mmCIF file of C-alpha atoms in Angstrom:
data_model
loop_
_atom_site.group_PDB
_atom_site.id
_atom_site.type_symbol
_atom_site.label_atom_id
_atom_site.label_comp_id
_atom_site.label_asym_id
_atom_site.label_seq_id
_atom_site.Cartn_x
_atom_site.Cartn_y
_atom_site.Cartn_z
ATOM 1 C CA UNK A 65 0.000 0.000 0.000
ATOM 2 C CA UNK A 66 1.357 3.427 -0.933
ATOM 3 C CA UNK A 67 2.217 5.679 1.960
ATOM 4 C CA UNK A 68 0.896 9.213 2.405
ATOM 5 C CA UNK A 69 4.252 10.620 1.275
ATOM 6 C CA UNK A 70 4.145 8.558 -1.900
ATOM 7 C CA UNK A 71 0.558 9.520 -2.739
ATOM 8 C CA UNK A 72 1.389 13.230 -2.877
ATOM 9 C CA UNK A 73 3.308 14.728 -5.781
ATOM 10 C CA UNK A 74 6.900 15.603 -4.905
ATOM 11 C CA UNK A 75 7.573 19.233 -4.033
ATOM 12 C CA UNK A 76 9.633 20.962 -6.703
ATOM 13 C CA UNK A 77 12.561 22.793 -5.067
ATOM 14 C CA UNK A 78 14.843 23.177 -8.077
ATOM 15 C CA UNK A 79 13.712 26.524 -9.456
ATOM 16 C CA UNK A 80 17.311 27.589 -10.104
ATOM 17 C CA UNK A 81 17.496 24.813 -12.696
ATOM 18 C CA UNK A 82 14.367 25.929 -14.523
ATOM 19 C CA UNK A 83 10.904 27.331 -13.904
ATOM 20 C CA UNK A 84 7.498 26.483 -15.379
ATOM 21 C CA UNK A 85 5.889 28.911 -17.783
ATOM 22 C CA UNK A 86 3.751 31.499 -16.043
ATOM 23 C CA UNK A 87 0.113 31.277 -17.154
ATOM 24 C CA UNK A 88 0.326 34.747 -18.690
ATOM 25 C CA UNK A 89 3.377 33.601 -20.649
ATOM 26 C CA UNK A 90 1.560 30.514 -21.925
ATOM 27 C CA UNK A 91 -1.314 32.646 -23.169
ATOM 28 C CA UNK A 92 1.052 35.060 -24.877
ATOM 29 C CA UNK A 93 2.984 32.262 -26.583
ATOM 30 C CA UNK A 94 -0.145 30.458 -27.763
ATOM 31 C CA UNK A 95 -1.576 33.708 -29.110
ATOM 32 C CA UNK A 96 1.653 34.482 -30.972
ATOM 33 C CA UNK A 97 1.575 31.098 -32.705
ATOM 34 C CA UNK A 98 -1.022 32.606 -35.017
ATOM 35 C CA UNK A 99 1.385 35.397 -35.987
ATOM 36 C CA UNK A 100 3.148 33.290 -38.576
ATOM 37 C CA UNK A 101 4.204 36.111 -40.877
ATOM 38 C CA UNK A 102 7.920 36.725 -41.387
ATOM 39 C CA UNK A 103 8.877 39.811 -39.338
ATOM 40 C CA UNK A 104 11.179 40.919 -42.158
ATOM 41 C CA UNK A 105 8.345 40.921 -44.702
ATOM 42 C CA UNK A 106 6.700 44.184 -45.740
ATOM 43 C CA UNK A 107 3.213 42.654 -45.904
ATOM 44 C CA UNK A 108 0.668 43.159 -43.052
ATOM 45 C CA UNK A 109 1.320 39.662 -41.671
ATOM 46 C CA UNK A 110 5.015 40.466 -41.355
ATOM 47 C CA UNK A 111 4.240 43.835 -39.797
ATOM 48 C CA UNK A 112 2.078 42.167 -37.139
ATOM 49 C CA UNK A 113 4.912 39.829 -36.198
ATOM 50 C CA UNK A 114 7.409 42.690 -36.093
ATOM 51 C CA UNK A 115 5.119 44.757 -33.886
ATOM 52 C CA UNK A 116 4.834 42.080 -31.190
ATOM 53 C CA UNK A 117 8.619 41.615 -31.242
ATOM 54 C CA UNK A 118 9.036 45.344 -30.689
ATOM 55 C CA UNK A 119 6.537 45.210 -27.826
ATOM 56 C CA UNK A 120 8.438 42.355 -26.182
ATOM 57 C CA UNK A 121 11.716 44.212 -26.625
ATOM 58 C CA UNK A 122 10.230 47.221 -24.862
ATOM 59 C CA UNK A 123 9.015 45.054 -21.972
ATOM 60 C CA UNK A 124 12.465 43.537 -21.446
ATOM 61 C CA UNK A 125 14.085 46.963 -21.670
ATOM 62 C CA UNK A 126 11.749 48.367 -19.006
ATOM 63 C CA UNK A 127 12.516 45.466 -16.691
ATOM 64 C CA UNK A 128 16.260 46.128 -16.909
ATOM 65 C CA UNK A 129 16.116 49.938 -17.231
ATOM 66 C CA UNK A 130 17.766 50.141 -20.632
ATOM 67 C CA UNK A 131 16.744 51.437 -24.037
ATOM 68 C CA UNK A 132 14.730 49.088 -26.224
ATOM 69 C CA UNK A 133 17.507 49.110 -28.830
ATOM 70 C CA UNK A 134 19.888 47.727 -26.196
ATOM 71 C CA UNK A 135 18.000 44.398 -26.160
ATOM 72 C CA UNK A 136 19.158 41.742 -28.621
ATOM 73 C CA UNK A 137 17.253 38.446 -28.559
ATOM 74 C CA UNK A 138 19.297 35.240 -28.545
ATOM 75 C CA UNK A 139 18.652 31.509 -28.344
ATOM 76 C CA UNK A 140 19.609 31.557 -24.664
ATOM 77 C CA UNK A 141 22.215 32.502 -22.101
ATOM 78 C CA UNK A 142 24.952 30.306 -23.539
ATOM 79 C CA UNK A 143 24.796 32.118 -26.864
ATOM 80 C CA UNK A 144 24.759 35.530 -25.195
ATOM 81 C CA UNK A 145 27.775 34.687 -23.028
ATOM 82 C CA UNK A 146 29.757 33.261 -25.944
ATOM 83 C CA UNK A 147 28.900 36.346 -27.959
ATOM 84 C CA UNK A 148 30.360 38.690 -25.333
ATOM 85 C CA UNK A 149 33.574 36.683 -24.994
ATOM 86 C CA UNK A 150 34.180 36.611 -28.736
ATOM 87 C CA UNK A 151 33.162 40.247 -29.029
ATOM 88 C CA UNK A 152 35.767 41.326 -26.482
ATOM 89 C CA UNK A 153 38.526 39.482 -28.329
ATOM 90 C CA UNK A 154 37.432 41.004 -31.625
ATOM 91 C CA UNK A 155 37.357 44.515 -30.159
ATOM 92 C CA UNK A 156 40.898 44.035 -28.846
ATOM 93 C CA UNK A 157 42.142 42.998 -32.267
ATOM 94 C CA UNK A 158 40.173 45.668 -34.140
ATOM 95 C CA UNK A 159 41.838 48.371 -32.061
ATOM 96 C CA UNK A 160 45.246 47.205 -33.223
ATOM 97 C CA UNK A 161 46.456 46.563 -29.695
ATOM 98 C CA UNK A 162 49.685 44.655 -29.192
ATOM 99 C CA UNK A 163 49.720 41.493 -27.155
ATOM 100 C CA UNK A 164 47.239 38.704 -26.677
ATOM 101 C CA UNK A 165 43.753 39.662 -25.410
ATOM 102 C CA UNK A 166 43.282 39.061 -21.680
ATOM 103 C CA UNK A 167 39.975 38.317 -19.913
ATOM 104 C CA UNK A 168 39.338 38.351 -16.168
ATOM 105 C CA UNK A 169 36.603 36.251 -14.568
ATOM 106 C CA UNK A 170 36.045 34.239 -11.379
ATOM 107 C CA UNK A 171 36.392 30.591 -10.393
ATOM 108 C CA UNK A 172 32.649 30.241 -9.692
ATOM 109 C CA UNK A 173 31.179 31.165 -13.071
ATOM 110 C CA UNK A 174 28.618 29.082 -14.944
ATOM 111 C CA UNK A 175 30.018 26.620 -17.510
ATOM 112 C CA UNK A 176 28.615 28.900 -20.227
ATOM 113 C CA UNK A 177 31.467 31.254 -19.305
ATOM 114 C CA UNK A 178 34.121 28.851 -18.015
ATOM 115 C CA UNK A 179 34.057 26.358 -20.898
ATOM 116 C CA UNK A 180 34.249 28.801 -23.835
ATOM 117 C CA UNK A 181 37.075 30.609 -22.037
ATOM 118 C CA UNK A 182 38.956 27.333 -21.714
ATOM 119 C CA UNK A 183 38.511 26.797 -25.448
ATOM 120 C CA UNK A 184 39.857 30.273 -26.214
ATOM 121 C CA UNK A 185 42.902 29.564 -24.059
ATOM 122 C CA UNK A 186 43.408 26.123 -25.623
ATOM 123 C CA UNK A 187 43.292 27.680 -29.093
ATOM 124 C CA UNK A 188 45.833 30.315 -27.977
ATOM 125 C CA UNK A 189 43.358 33.097 -28.739
ATOM 126 C CA UNK A 190 43.461 34.834 -25.370
ATOM 127 C CA UNK A 191 44.758 34.645 -21.811
ATOM 128 C CA UNK A 192 42.363 34.274 -18.886
ATOM 129 C CA UNK A 193 42.722 34.961 -15.173
ATOM 130 C CA UNK A 194 40.301 33.114 -12.897
ATOM 131 C CA UNK A 195 40.014 35.131 -9.693
ATOM 132 C CA UNK A 196 39.089 33.162 -6.541
ATOM 133 C CA UNK A 197 36.264 34.295 -4.274
ATOM 134 C CA UNK A 198 36.551 35.003 -0.571
ATOM 135 C CA UNK A 199 36.121 31.661 1.161
ATOM 136 C CA UNK A 200 34.222 33.132 4.102
ATOM 137 C CA UNK A 201 31.606 35.017 2.088
ATOM 138 C CA UNK A 202 31.609 33.377 -1.351
ATOM 139 C CA UNK A 203 32.029 36.868 -2.852
ATOM 140 C CA UNK A 204 34.776 38.098 -5.111
ATOM 141 C CA UNK A 205 36.756 41.089 -3.892
ATOM 142 C CA UNK A 206 36.735 43.994 -6.398
ATOM 143 C CA UNK A 207 40.328 44.640 -5.338
ATOM 144 C CA UNK A 208 41.297 41.119 -6.395
ATOM 145 C CA UNK A 209 39.747 41.791 -9.800
ATOM 146 C CA UNK A 210 41.768 44.981 -10.177
ATOM 147 C CA UNK A 211 44.983 43.255 -9.160
ATOM 148 C CA UNK A 212 44.412 40.804 -12.031
ATOM 149 C CA UNK A 213 44.086 43.497 -14.701
ATOM 150 C CA UNK A 214 46.853 44.055 -17.252
ATOM 151 C CA UNK A 215 47.439 46.428 -20.130
ATOM 152 C CA UNK A 216 45.926 43.758 -22.411
ATOM 153 C CA UNK A 217 42.747 43.132 -20.412
ATOM 154 C CA UNK A 218 39.786 43.566 -22.740
ATOM 155 C CA UNK A 219 36.941 42.167 -20.606
ATOM 156 C CA UNK A 220 35.917 41.527 -17.017
ATOM 157 C CA UNK A 221 32.977 39.126 -16.673
ATOM 158 C CA UNK A 222 31.505 38.231 -13.278
ATOM 159 C CA UNK A 223 28.113 36.597 -12.662
ATOM 160 C CA UNK A 224 25.534 38.621 -10.739
ATOM 161 C CA UNK A 225 24.393 35.736 -8.521
ATOM 162 C CA UNK A 226 25.808 32.257 -8.206
ATOM 163 C CA UNK A 227 23.472 29.462 -9.259
ATOM 164 C CA UNK A 228 24.641 27.063 -6.522
ATOM 165 C CA UNK A 229 25.313 29.200 -3.455
ATOM 166 C CA UNK A 230 22.997 32.085 -4.288
ATOM 167 C CA UNK A 231 25.699 34.570 -3.267
ATOM 168 C CA UNK A 232 25.274 37.946 -4.977
ATOM 169 C CA UNK A 233 28.440 39.505 -6.370
ATOM 170 C CA UNK A 234 29.348 43.230 -6.083
ATOM 171 C CA UNK A 235 29.027 44.019 -9.775
ATOM 172 C CA UNK A 236 28.672 47.811 -9.544
ATOM 173 C CA UNK A 237 31.716 48.028 -7.269
ATOM 174 C CA UNK A 238 33.704 45.868 -9.680
ATOM 175 C CA UNK A 239 32.765 48.079 -12.637
ATOM 176 C CA UNK A 240 33.730 51.217 -10.709
ATOM 177 C CA UNK A 241 37.054 49.668 -9.710
ATOM 178 C CA UNK A 242 37.832 48.594 -13.274
ATOM 179 C CA UNK A 243 37.151 52.068 -14.645
ATOM 180 C CA UNK A 244 39.234 53.721 -11.922
ATOM 181 C CA UNK A 245 42.099 51.426 -12.860
ATOM 182 C CA UNK A 246 41.787 52.307 -16.556
ATOM 183 C CA UNK A 247 41.812 56.015 -15.689
ATOM 184 C CA UNK A 248 44.763 55.751 -13.288
ATOM 185 C CA UNK A 249 46.783 53.746 -15.794
ATOM 186 C CA UNK A 250 45.788 56.184 -18.538
ATOM 187 C CA UNK A 251 44.738 53.325 -20.772
ATOM 188 C CA UNK A 252 43.819 54.352 -24.294
ATOM 189 C CA UNK A 253 41.387 51.464 -24.620
ATOM 190 C CA UNK A 254 38.264 50.517 -22.741
ATOM 191 C CA UNK A 255 38.046 47.468 -20.474
ATOM 192 C CA UNK A 256 34.587 46.057 -21.172
ATOM 193 C CA UNK A 257 32.421 44.681 -18.359
ATOM 194 C CA UNK A 258 29.780 41.943 -18.434
ATOM 195 C CA UNK A 259 27.577 40.092 -15.988
ATOM 196 C CA UNK A 260 25.621 36.892 -16.454
ATOM 197 C CA UNK A 261 22.396 37.800 -14.641
ATOM 198 C CA UNK A 262 20.581 34.551 -15.456
ATOM 199 C CA UNK A 263 19.913 33.547 -11.840
ATOM 200 C CA UNK A 264 19.015 37.011 -10.585
ATOM 201 C CA UNK A 265 16.124 38.114 -12.798
ATOM 202 C CA UNK A 266 12.826 37.886 -10.940
ATOM 203 C CA UNK A 267 14.514 37.188 -7.595
ATOM 204 C CA UNK A 268 16.159 40.542 -6.946
ATOM 205 C CA UNK A 269 15.791 43.885 -8.736
ATOM 206 C CA UNK A 270 18.167 44.020 -11.704
ATOM 207 C CA UNK A 271 18.902 47.496 -13.054
ATOM 208 C CA UNK A 272 21.606 47.577 -15.721
ATOM 209 C CA UNK A 273 22.219 51.276 -15.079
ATOM 210 C CA UNK A 274 22.878 50.682 -11.392
ATOM 211 C CA UNK A 275 25.058 47.665 -12.124
ATOM 212 C CA UNK A 276 27.096 49.849 -14.525
ATOM 213 C CA UNK A 277 27.950 46.942 -16.824
ATOM 214 C CA UNK A 278 28.430 47.254 -20.555
ATOM 215 C CA UNK A 279 26.762 43.894 -21.272
ATOM 216 C CA UNK A 280 24.292 41.719 -19.407
ATOM 217 C CA UNK A 281 22.921 38.240 -20.114
ATOM 218 C CA UNK A 282 19.362 37.129 -19.320
ATOM 219 C CA UNK A 283 17.724 33.702 -19.663
ATOM 220 C CA UNK A 284 13.951 33.344 -20.001
ATOM 221 C CA UNK A 285 13.410 29.933 -18.470
ATOM 222 C CA UNK A 286 14.949 31.088 -15.174
ATOM 223 C CA UNK A 287 12.084 33.541 -14.613
ATOM 224 C CA UNK A 288 8.982 31.690 -15.817
ATOM 225 C CA UNK A 289 9.578 32.449 -19.462
ATOM 226 C CA UNK A 290 10.451 30.351 -22.527
ATOM 227 C CA UNK A 291 13.868 28.912 -23.285
ATOM 228 C CA UNK A 292 15.371 31.845 -25.116
ATOM 229 C CA UNK A 293 17.404 34.759 -23.827
ATOM 230 C CA UNK A 294 18.803 38.154 -24.617
ATOM 231 C CA UNK A 295 22.058 40.036 -24.601
ATOM 232 C CA UNK A 296 21.803 43.560 -23.239
ATOM 233 C CA UNK A 297 24.335 45.987 -24.701
ATOM 234 C CA UNK A 298 23.916 49.046 -22.489
ATOM 235 C CA UNK A 299 24.045 51.999 -24.803
ATOM 236 C CA UNK A 300 24.454 50.547 -28.293
ATOM 237 C CA UNK A 301 26.491 53.101 -30.171
ATOM 238 C CA UNK A 302 28.623 53.823 -27.122
ATOM 239 C CA UNK A 303 29.598 50.203 -26.381
ATOM 240 C CA UNK A 304 31.146 48.197 -29.223
ATOM 241 C CA UNK A 305 29.104 45.531 -30.986
ATOM 242 C CA UNK A 306 29.989 43.043 -33.683
ATOM 243 C CA UNK A 307 27.620 40.570 -35.361
ATOM 244 C CA UNK A 308 27.591 37.090 -33.871
ATOM 245 C CA UNK A 309 25.703 35.316 -36.659
ATOM 246 C CA UNK A 310 25.823 36.328 -40.290
ATOM 247 C CA UNK A 311 23.094 36.044 -42.893
ATOM 248 C CA UNK A 312 19.995 38.212 -42.945
ATOM 249 C CA UNK A 313 19.664 41.590 -41.305
ATOM 250 C CA UNK A 314 17.700 40.541 -38.222
ATOM 251 C CA UNK A 315 18.312 42.178 -34.844
ATOM 252 C CA UNK A 316 19.754 45.256 -36.571
ATOM 253 C CA UNK A 317 22.294 43.189 -38.499
ATOM 254 C CA UNK A 318 23.759 41.810 -35.271
ATOM 255 C CA UNK A 319 22.189 38.350 -35.083
ATOM 256 C CA UNK A 320 21.026 36.818 -38.336
ATOM 257 C CA UNK A 321 18.162 34.338 -38.415
ATOM 258 C CA UNK A 322 14.386 34.639 -38.687
ATOM 259 C CA UNK A 323 13.061 35.567 -35.268
ATOM 260 C CA UNK A 324 11.264 33.014 -33.100
ATOM 261 C CA UNK A 325 8.186 35.188 -32.618
ATOM 262 C CA UNK A 326 6.225 33.105 -30.061
ATOM 263 C CA UNK A 327 9.255 32.652 -27.786
ATOM 264 C CA UNK A 328 10.193 36.324 -27.983
ATOM 265 C CA UNK A 329 6.629 37.290 -27.132
ATOM 266 C CA UNK A 330 6.785 34.877 -24.213
ATOM 267 C CA UNK A 331 9.981 36.480 -22.937
ATOM 268 C CA UNK A 332 8.285 39.864 -23.054
ATOM 269 C CA UNK A 333 5.300 38.490 -21.139
ATOM 270 C CA UNK A 334 7.621 37.058 -18.460
ATOM 271 C CA UNK A 335 9.224 40.485 -18.122
ATOM 272 C CA UNK A 336 5.776 42.096 -17.832
ATOM 273 C CA UNK A 337 4.890 39.660 -15.044
ATOM 274 C CA UNK A 338 7.916 40.760 -13.013
ATOM 275 C CA UNK A 339 7.175 44.412 -13.703
ATOM 276 C CA UNK A 340 3.650 43.905 -12.343
ATOM 277 C CA UNK A 341 4.288 41.507 -9.469
ATOM 278 C CA UNK A 342 8.033 41.422 -8.836
ATOM 279 C CA UNK A 343 8.102 42.895 -5.305
ATOM 280 C CA UNK A 344 5.414 40.536 -3.986
ATOM 281 C CA UNK A 345 7.088 37.524 -5.624
ATOM 282 C CA UNK A 346 10.465 38.465 -4.136
ATOM 283 C CA UNK A 347 8.959 38.923 -0.670
ATOM 284 C CA UNK A 348 7.318 35.516 -0.979
ATOM 285 C CA UNK A 349 10.628 33.887 -1.893
ATOM 286 C CA UNK A 350 12.416 35.511 1.036
ATOM 287 C CA UNK A 351 9.682 34.426 3.455
ATOM 288 C CA UNK A 352 9.919 30.820 2.259
ATOM 289 C CA UNK A 353 13.721 30.799 2.365
ATOM 290 C CA UNK A 354 13.755 32.138 5.920
ATOM 291 C CA UNK A 355 11.125 29.619 6.987
ATOM 292 C CA UNK A 356 12.931 26.685 5.373
ATOM 293 C CA UNK A 357 16.285 27.527 6.896
ATOM 294 C CA UNK A 358 14.770 28.126 10.327
ATOM 295 C CA UNK A 359 12.915 24.811 10.170
ATOM 296 C CA UNK A 360 15.874 22.675 9.143
ATOM 297 C CA UNK A 361 18.049 24.285 11.794
ATOM 298 C CA UNK A 362 15.410 23.695 14.453
ATOM 299 C CA UNK A 363 14.515 20.151 13.386
ATOM 300 C CA UNK A 364 17.960 18.902 12.333
ATOM 301 C CA UNK A 365 20.204 20.973 14.592
ATOM 302 C CA UNK A 366 23.930 20.584 14.031
ATOM 303 C CA UNK A 367 23.308 17.864 11.441
ATOM 304 C CA UNK A 368 23.056 20.634 8.822
ATOM 305 C CA UNK A 369 24.838 23.825 7.924
ATOM 306 C CA UNK A 370 23.610 26.451 5.461
ATOM 307 C CA UNK A 371 26.543 27.498 3.331
ATOM 308 C CA UNK A 372 27.174 31.267 3.226
ATOM 309 C CA UNK A 373 24.077 31.963 5.292
ATOM 310 C CA UNK A 374 25.351 35.356 6.445
ATOM 311 C CA UNK A 375 26.255 36.507 2.923
ATOM 312 C CA UNK A 376 24.086 38.598 0.640
ATOM 313 C CA UNK A 377 22.205 35.851 -1.201
ATOM 314 C CA UNK A 378 19.312 35.333 -3.577
ATOM 315 C CA UNK A 379 16.057 35.152 -1.595
ATOM 316 C CA UNK A 380 15.202 31.690 -2.902
ATOM 317 C CA UNK A 381 18.462 29.721 -2.709
ATOM 318 C CA UNK A 382 19.694 27.596 0.208
ATOM 319 C CA UNK A 383 22.891 25.572 -0.128
ATOM 320 C CA UNK A 384 22.578 23.023 2.678
ATOM 321 C CA UNK A 385 25.291 20.598 3.781
ATOM 322 C CA UNK A 386 24.059 17.476 5.598
ATOM 323 C CA UNK A 387 27.260 16.924 7.521
ATOM 324 C CA UNK A 388 26.109 13.975 9.644
ATOM 325 C CA UNK A 389 25.040 11.661 6.804
ATOM 326 C CA UNK A 390 27.349 8.791 5.912
ATOM 327 C CA UNK A 391 26.790 9.085 2.164
ATOM 328 C CA UNK A 392 26.666 11.744 -0.565
ATOM 329 C CA UNK A 393 24.037 14.333 -1.384
ATOM 330 C CA UNK A 394 23.366 12.544 -4.666
ATOM 331 C CA UNK A 395 22.519 9.357 -2.790
ATOM 332 C CA UNK A 396 20.371 11.298 -0.339
ATOM 333 C CA UNK A 397 18.368 12.837 -3.170
ATOM 334 C CA UNK A 398 17.958 9.469 -4.866
ATOM 335 C CA UNK A 399 16.305 8.094 -1.727
ATOM 336 C CA UNK A 400 14.033 11.040 -0.921
ATOM 337 C CA UNK A 401 10.397 10.770 -2.018
ATOM 338 C CA UNK A 402 8.813 14.101 -1.136
ATOM 339 C CA UNK A 403 10.797 16.603 -3.180
ATOM 340 C CA UNK A 404 13.014 17.376 -6.150
ATOM 341 C CA UNK A 405 16.222 19.334 -5.549
ATOM 342 C CA UNK A 406 19.759 19.167 -6.890
ATOM 343 C CA UNK A 407 23.446 19.328 -6.176
ATOM 344 C CA UNK A 408 26.196 20.960 -8.146
ATOM 345 C CA UNK A 409 27.525 17.493 -8.852
ATOM 346 C CA UNK A 410 27.158 15.324 -11.926
ATOM 347 C CA UNK A 411 24.793 12.867 -10.255
ATOM 348 C CA UNK A 412 24.370 10.948 -13.487
ATOM 349 C CA UNK A 413 27.998 9.866 -13.280
ATOM 350 C CA UNK A 414 28.990 6.485 -11.911
ATOM 351 C CA UNK A 415 31.435 8.355 -9.705
ATOM 352 C CA UNK A 416 29.690 11.612 -8.707
ATOM 353 C CA UNK A 417 31.932 14.646 -8.860
ATOM 354 C CA UNK A 418 32.022 17.167 -6.066
ATOM 355 C CA UNK A 419 30.809 20.614 -7.099
ATOM 356 C CA UNK A 420 33.674 22.698 -8.458
ATOM 357 C CA UNK A 421 31.803 25.848 -7.461
ATOM 358 C CA UNK A 422 31.523 24.789 -3.820
ATOM 359 C CA UNK A 423 35.179 23.787 -3.684
ATOM 360 C CA UNK A 424 36.180 27.092 -5.293
ATOM 361 C CA UNK A 425 34.023 28.875 -2.717
ATOM 362 C CA UNK A 426 35.955 27.314 0.141
ATOM 363 C CA UNK A 427 33.553 24.529 1.131
ATOM 364 C CA UNK A 428 35.494 21.413 2.159
ATOM 365 C CA UNK A 429 35.343 18.412 -0.135
ATOM 366 C CA UNK A 430 33.514 16.409 2.520
ATOM 367 C CA UNK A 431 30.807 19.045 3.042
ATOM 368 C CA UNK A 432 30.577 19.783 -0.677
ATOM 369 C CA UNK A 433 29.846 16.120 -1.366
ATOM 370 C CA UNK A 434 26.971 16.301 1.133
ATOM 371 C CA UNK A 435 25.475 19.583 -0.060
ATOM 372 C CA UNK A 436 22.031 19.947 -1.628
ATOM 373 C CA UNK A 437 20.806 23.084 -3.348
ATOM 374 C CA UNK A 438 17.218 23.930 -2.479
ATOM 375 C CA UNK A 439 15.651 26.717 -4.538
ATOM 376 C CA UNK A 440 12.059 27.769 -3.871
ATOM 377 C CA UNK A 441 9.711 29.408 -6.346
ATOM 378 C CA UNK A 442 6.479 31.325 -6.635
ATOM 379 C CA UNK A 443 4.401 28.170 -6.196
ATOM 380 C CA UNK A 444 6.174 26.963 -3.037
ATOM 381 C CA UNK A 445 4.116 27.052 0.182
ATOM 382 C CA UNK A 446 4.961 26.595 3.863
ATOM 383 C CA UNK A 447 3.163 23.258 3.946
ATOM 384 C CA UNK A 448 5.495 22.096 1.160
ATOM 385 C CA UNK A 449 8.464 23.068 3.294
ATOM 386 C CA UNK A 450 6.993 21.167 6.249
ATOM 387 C CA UNK A 451 6.758 17.965 4.180
ATOM 388 C CA UNK A 452 10.312 18.283 2.953
ATOM 389 C CA UNK A 453 11.799 19.055 6.361
ATOM 390 C CA UNK A 454 9.926 16.121 7.874
ATOM 391 C CA UNK A 455 11.495 13.707 5.417
ATOM 392 C CA UNK A 456 14.945 15.272 5.706
ATOM 393 C CA UNK A 457 14.771 14.819 9.466
ATOM 394 C CA UNK A 458 13.844 11.158 9.026
ATOM 395 C CA UNK A 459 16.535 10.566 6.405
ATOM 396 C CA UNK A 460 19.220 12.190 8.544
ATOM 397 C CA UNK A 461 18.133 10.138 11.543
ATOM 398 C CA UNK A 462 18.124 7.037 9.372
ATOM 399 C CA UNK A 463 21.657 7.662 8.172
ATOM 400 C CA UNK A 464 22.827 8.077 11.746
ATOM 401 C CA UNK A 465 21.047 5.171 13.445
ATOM 402 C CA UNK A 466 20.406 2.680 10.652
ATOM 403 C CA UNK A 467 17.368 1.499 8.734
ATOM 404 C CA UNK A 468 16.536 -1.415 11.027
ATOM 405 C CA UNK A 469 15.653 0.892 13.900
ATOM 406 C CA UNK A 470 13.508 3.157 11.760
ATOM 407 C CA UNK A 471 11.741 0.264 10.056
ATOM 408 C CA UNK A 472 10.838 -1.044 13.493
ATOM 409 C CA UNK A 473 9.002 2.204 14.248
ATOM 410 C CA UNK A 474 7.510 2.538 10.755
ATOM 411 C CA UNK A 475 9.581 5.448 9.431
ATOM 412 C CA UNK A 476 11.860 3.646 7.020
ATOM 413 C CA UNK A 477 9.001 2.497 4.795
ATOM 414 C CA UNK A 478 7.589 5.991 4.582
ATOM 415 C CA UNK A 479 10.820 7.485 3.327
ATOM 416 C CA UNK A 480 11.815 4.547 1.184
ATOM 417 C CA UNK A 481 14.814 3.359 3.178
ATOM 418 C CA UNK A 482 18.388 4.563 2.838
#
């Protein structure tokens, strides 16, 4: 007979991985499916498609406090990030500067930054400095960024919020520090700045003007939108831009390819949703995060530790190390029945890898291997948290005292054993 835990649907606590489409986004996408005209066509059908693209562009620009022309739609965050990296190298070369281009980033970036940079280094196209973060806070020191700059630095790229720890990085301070350095050194060239804001949109206010970056990456499916994205070039005409894809003249000759109208409309609708309800959504996330962390600390005591709890973090992300379990976080998640969450590890591997981000952030290998990332969303409720904490308490107890004891009191069957 199925237990009560098994009868209920698992609680989704992996909103940093992806989010469902908001109902308003679904309606917008479905409606736009009828706008099948080519936006580049001069006929009325094409004009209708172009108009809704322009409307979506305006919505995204309002969300980020930039001009509509600063928004360039892409297939997703990976494309936008790769575009910026290649753009910076091209700018360096186009200016006739001597020496190999140099890029500064951090050790905790998303693979969409780390991996293309490794390829550029492997192909001897540029040099890269990976700046470590402070191991107490999980934040990068703007001074450490400046100390890594050279006369050949063409780009500094630092994520706005880490996808695993939730720690928010001091982007505006970094941009100020980089520009002070360029002025003090009397550099004739500009050091470009970029932030991957994928995890931050919809969770904290994101204002490109306040962040002071030249470029910013957004990803729709992280904030209840479709799986496309956009590159924000703050002040096109004052920041350099080169085409990424060649062909037609779409996106003002910067990104060729017939536009995906329904997905672009959906991205605009997701932006509109945040513009209308952002503060209440963010307050909800913070309330749930506080409740979850208070509950696990009360119910599990010193069996858990919340990584970087005192740091400035996203209001939905809790990186929790289960330090008393005698197995890995991947194994813990495989046994749990009431919820879906994740680790930074490759749990599909036969030999799970410890999260590189956690290790780079100063978390010990032992704790990193036992860390689960819980990320709440708009749909999460306190009763969901109660269910999850109840099972986590049982699983932690089970790991400590053994399944035979818990089976004897009827707990082991409810949680599926360990």
